[in-house]
Amino acid sequence: EGHIKSKNLLPIQPTQTVNGILFTVFGDGKIVISGTASADAGLTIPLFLPANTYTVSMNNPSVLGEDMLRFIVYSKSGAPLCTVNADSVNKTATFKSTSEITTFSIRVTKGVTLDDFVIMPQLEIGSVASNYTPMTDLGNVLCSVFGKNLLLAVVLFVLVHAVLQILVLNQILC
């Protein structure tokens, strides 16, 4: 198995502004959200996670009205698998995915104004929410989920790709 550096499977994203909402992302994965949404605004985190049971945690110290801010986890087909609203402190939800997870979205509804609203999003394997652990880089996420087999697969892919390129070049040049 790979060495899990973080239970949190969400890779850190860059700070960005979307439709009037500023998502300021810190090195530990804490996100501070500010601005007024001119349209639905979202910070989209691309993922590649296998079917499994997962728990989503918002880790929000304050509360918003229902559907003002939410996390949505999407399957490969684009279907929502889980939605968590910021309508209570430290909201969590557990869901079972029967297909790959490809997107985690943090959405702010059109017209909502936020002033330094803090969240610490976490997506982890299992049905129990653990204490927040900082987000990590994508390589650590993949190793956490797939273990050493991923590294072996990547090395093998690179080697096969290099051999194929050499064979093609050899045919072109000879």
C-alpha positions as a printed NumPy array, in Angstrom:
array([[  0.   ,   0.   ,   0.   ],
       [  1.055,   3.603,  -0.528],
       [  1.897,   5.886,   2.359],
       [ -1.106,   8.092,   3.026],
       [  0.146,  11.587,   3.839],
       [ -3.378,  12.92 ,   4.251],
       [ -6.82 ,  11.39 ,   4.661],
       [ -8.072,  14.308,   2.587],
       [ -8.256,  13.224,  -1.063],
       [ -8.804,  16.737,  -2.421],
       [ -5.784,  18.219,  -4.19 ],
       [ -5.019,  21.884,  -3.51 ],
       [ -6.313,  24.28 ,  -6.178],
       [ -5.077,  27.75 ,  -7.096],
       [ -6.832,  30.857,  -5.783],
       [ -9.361,  32.027,  -8.367],
       [-12.279,  34.364,  -8.973],
       [-15.427,  32.99 , -10.621],
       [-18.511,  35.11 , -11.368],
       [-17.67 ,  37.683,  -8.688],
       [-16.683,  35.164,  -5.995],
       [-13.073,  35.03 ,  -4.825],
       [-11.97 ,  31.575,  -3.64 ],
       [ -8.725,  32.217,  -1.712],
       [ -6.976,  28.877,  -1.206],
       [ -4.304,  28.572,   1.478],
       [ -1.458,  26.035,   1.611],
       [ -3.304,  23.818,   4.078],
       [ -6.41 ,  23.711,   1.887],
       [ -8.455,  26.185,   3.923],
       [-10.59 ,  28.254,   1.56 ],
       [-11.884,  31.746,   2.33 ],
       [-14.785,  32.806,   0.115],
       [-15.713,  36.464,  -0.52 ],
       [-17.774,  38.471,  -2.991],
       [-21.21 ,  38.551,  -4.578],
       [-22.09 ,  35.857,  -7.099],
       [-23.184,  37.465, -10.386],
       [-24.157,  33.959, -11.524],
       [-23.71 ,  30.548,  -9.923],
       [-20.006,  30.422,  -9.068],
       [-17.914,  27.348,  -8.474],
       [-14.454,  26.182,  -7.639],
       [-14.101,  22.911,  -9.527],
       [-11.618,  20.288,  -8.386],
       [-10.951,  17.541, -10.936],
       [-10.535,  14.063,  -9.457],
       [-10.05 ,  10.469, -10.491],
       [-11.269,   8.272,  -7.653],
       [-12.569,   4.708,  -7.903],
       [-15.992,   3.529,  -6.755],
       [-16.043,   3.328,  -2.959],
       [-17.728,   4.707,   0.157],
       [-16.69 ,   8.304,   0.862],
       [-17.391,  10.973,   3.449],
       [-17.539,  14.67 ,   2.584],
       [-16.926,  17.247,   5.32 ],
       [-17.365,  21.   ,   4.979],
       [-15.584,  21.958,   8.228],
       [-17.356,  25.3  ,   8.306],
       [-17.281,  27.212,  11.629],
       [-20.32 ,  29.335,  10.705],
       [-23.681,  28.732,   9.003],
       [-25.361,  29.974,   5.828],
       [-28.918,  29.531,   4.584],
       [-29.741,  26.369,   2.672],
       [-28.479,  26.274,  -0.944],
       [-26.321,  29.404,  -0.536],
       [-23.065,  27.392,  -0.508],
       [-22.746,  23.689,  -1.207],
       [-20.332,  20.938,  -2.118],
       [-21.329,  18.655,  -4.979],
       [-19.51 ,  15.44 ,  -5.883],
       [-20.005,  14.23 ,  -9.468],
       [-19.583,  10.846, -11.124],
       [-17.855,  10.2  , -14.442],
       [-21.24 ,  10.48 , -16.177],
       [-21.771,  13.961, -14.692],
       [-24.47 ,  12.812, -12.284],
       [-24.342,  14.33 ,  -8.782],
       [-23.49 ,  11.678,  -6.175],
       [-23.658,  13.816,  -3.038],
       [-24.575,  17.386,  -2.094],
       [-23.679,  19.041,   1.216],
       [-25.068,  22.484,   2.163],
       [-23.487,  24.943,   4.629],
       [-26.739,  25.099,   6.589],
       [-25.197,  23.778,   9.822],
       [-21.748,  23.889,  11.415],
       [-19.26 ,  21.229,  10.27 ],
       [-21.71 ,  19.551,   7.922],
       [-20.818,  16.04 ,   6.699],
       [-22.385,  13.407,   4.483],
       [-21.469,   9.845,   3.548],
       [-22.233,   8.295,   0.171],
       [-21.449,   5.141,  -1.775],
       [-20.252,   5.626,  -5.318],
       [-20.686,   2.776,  -7.782],
       [-18.719,   4.604, -10.458],
       [-15.621,   6.794, -10.688],
       [-15.678,  10.227,  -9.076],
       [-14.366,  12.888, -11.442],
       [-15.316,  16.254,  -9.938],
       [-15.691,  17.953,  -6.56 ],
       [-17.359,  21.35 ,  -6.84 ],
       [-17.757,  24.142,  -4.299],
       [-20.766,  26.155,  -5.485],
       [-22.099,  29.577,  -4.463],
       [-25.628,  30.414,  -5.638],
       [-26.259,  33.478,  -7.823],
       [-26.966,  36.608,  -5.766],
       [-25.32 ,  35.331,  -2.574],
       [-22.819,  37.676,  -0.88 ],
       [-20.123,  36.171,   1.326],
       [-17.613,  38.04 ,   3.453],
       [-14.606,  35.88 ,   4.335],
       [-16.622,  32.688,   4.805],
       [-14.215,  29.913,   5.822],
       [-14.43 ,  26.272,   4.788],
       [-11.954,  23.428,   5.005],
       [-13.264,  20.865,   2.521],
       [-12.416,  17.209,   3.007],
       [-13.229,  14.093,   0.995],
       [-12.075,  10.828,   2.506],
       [-12.535,   7.111,   2.073],
       [-14.933,   5.477,   4.523],
       [-18.16 ,   6.208,   6.331],
       [-16.779,   8.131,   9.308],
       [-15.752,  11.787,   9.201],
       [-12.331,  12.296,  10.753],
       [-10.746,  15.516,  11.969],
       [ -9.689,  17.838,   9.165],
       [ -6.366,  17.074,   7.572],
       [ -4.852,  19.512,   5.077],
       [ -5.322,  19.027,   1.37 ],
       [ -2.4  ,  17.535,  -0.481],
       [ -0.923,  17.557,  -3.95 ],
       [ -2.401,  15.348,  -6.676],
       [  0.468,  12.833,  -6.588],
       [ -0.162,  12.128,  -2.919],
       [ -3.901,  11.76 ,  -3.586],
       [ -3.288,   9.161,  -6.307],
       [ -0.793,   7.241,  -4.148],
       [ -3.2  ,   7.365,  -1.193],
       [ -5.971,   5.792,  -3.254],
       [ -4.069,   3.44 ,  -5.538],
       [ -0.915,   2.665,  -3.52 ],
       [  2.316,   1.397,  -5.061],
       [  0.419,  -0.114,  -8.002],
       [ -0.078,   3.362,  -9.438],
       [  3.641,   4.083,  -9.429],
       [  4.35 ,   0.782, -11.149],
       [  1.637,   1.484, -13.755],
       [  3.018,   4.96 , -14.492],
       [  6.596,   3.66 , -14.842],
       [  5.433,   0.864, -17.128],
       [  3.4  ,   3.299, -19.251],
       [  6.38 ,   5.647, -19.639],
       [  8.666,   2.758, -20.627],
       [  6.223,   1.335, -23.171],
       [  5.59 ,   4.807, -24.593],
       [  9.349,   5.414, -24.974],
       [  9.886,   2.039, -26.7  ],
       [  7.028,   2.719, -29.114],
       [  8.485,   6.136, -29.975],
       [ 11.877,   4.537, -30.666],
       [ 10.265,   1.915, -32.913],
       [  8.341,   4.558, -34.862],
       [ 11.461,   6.716, -35.265],
       [ 13.426,   3.673, -36.383],
       [ 10.866,   2.945, -39.126],
       [ 10.833,   6.573, -40.253],
       [ 14.623,   6.894, -40.378],
       [ 15.45 ,   3.471, -41.851]])
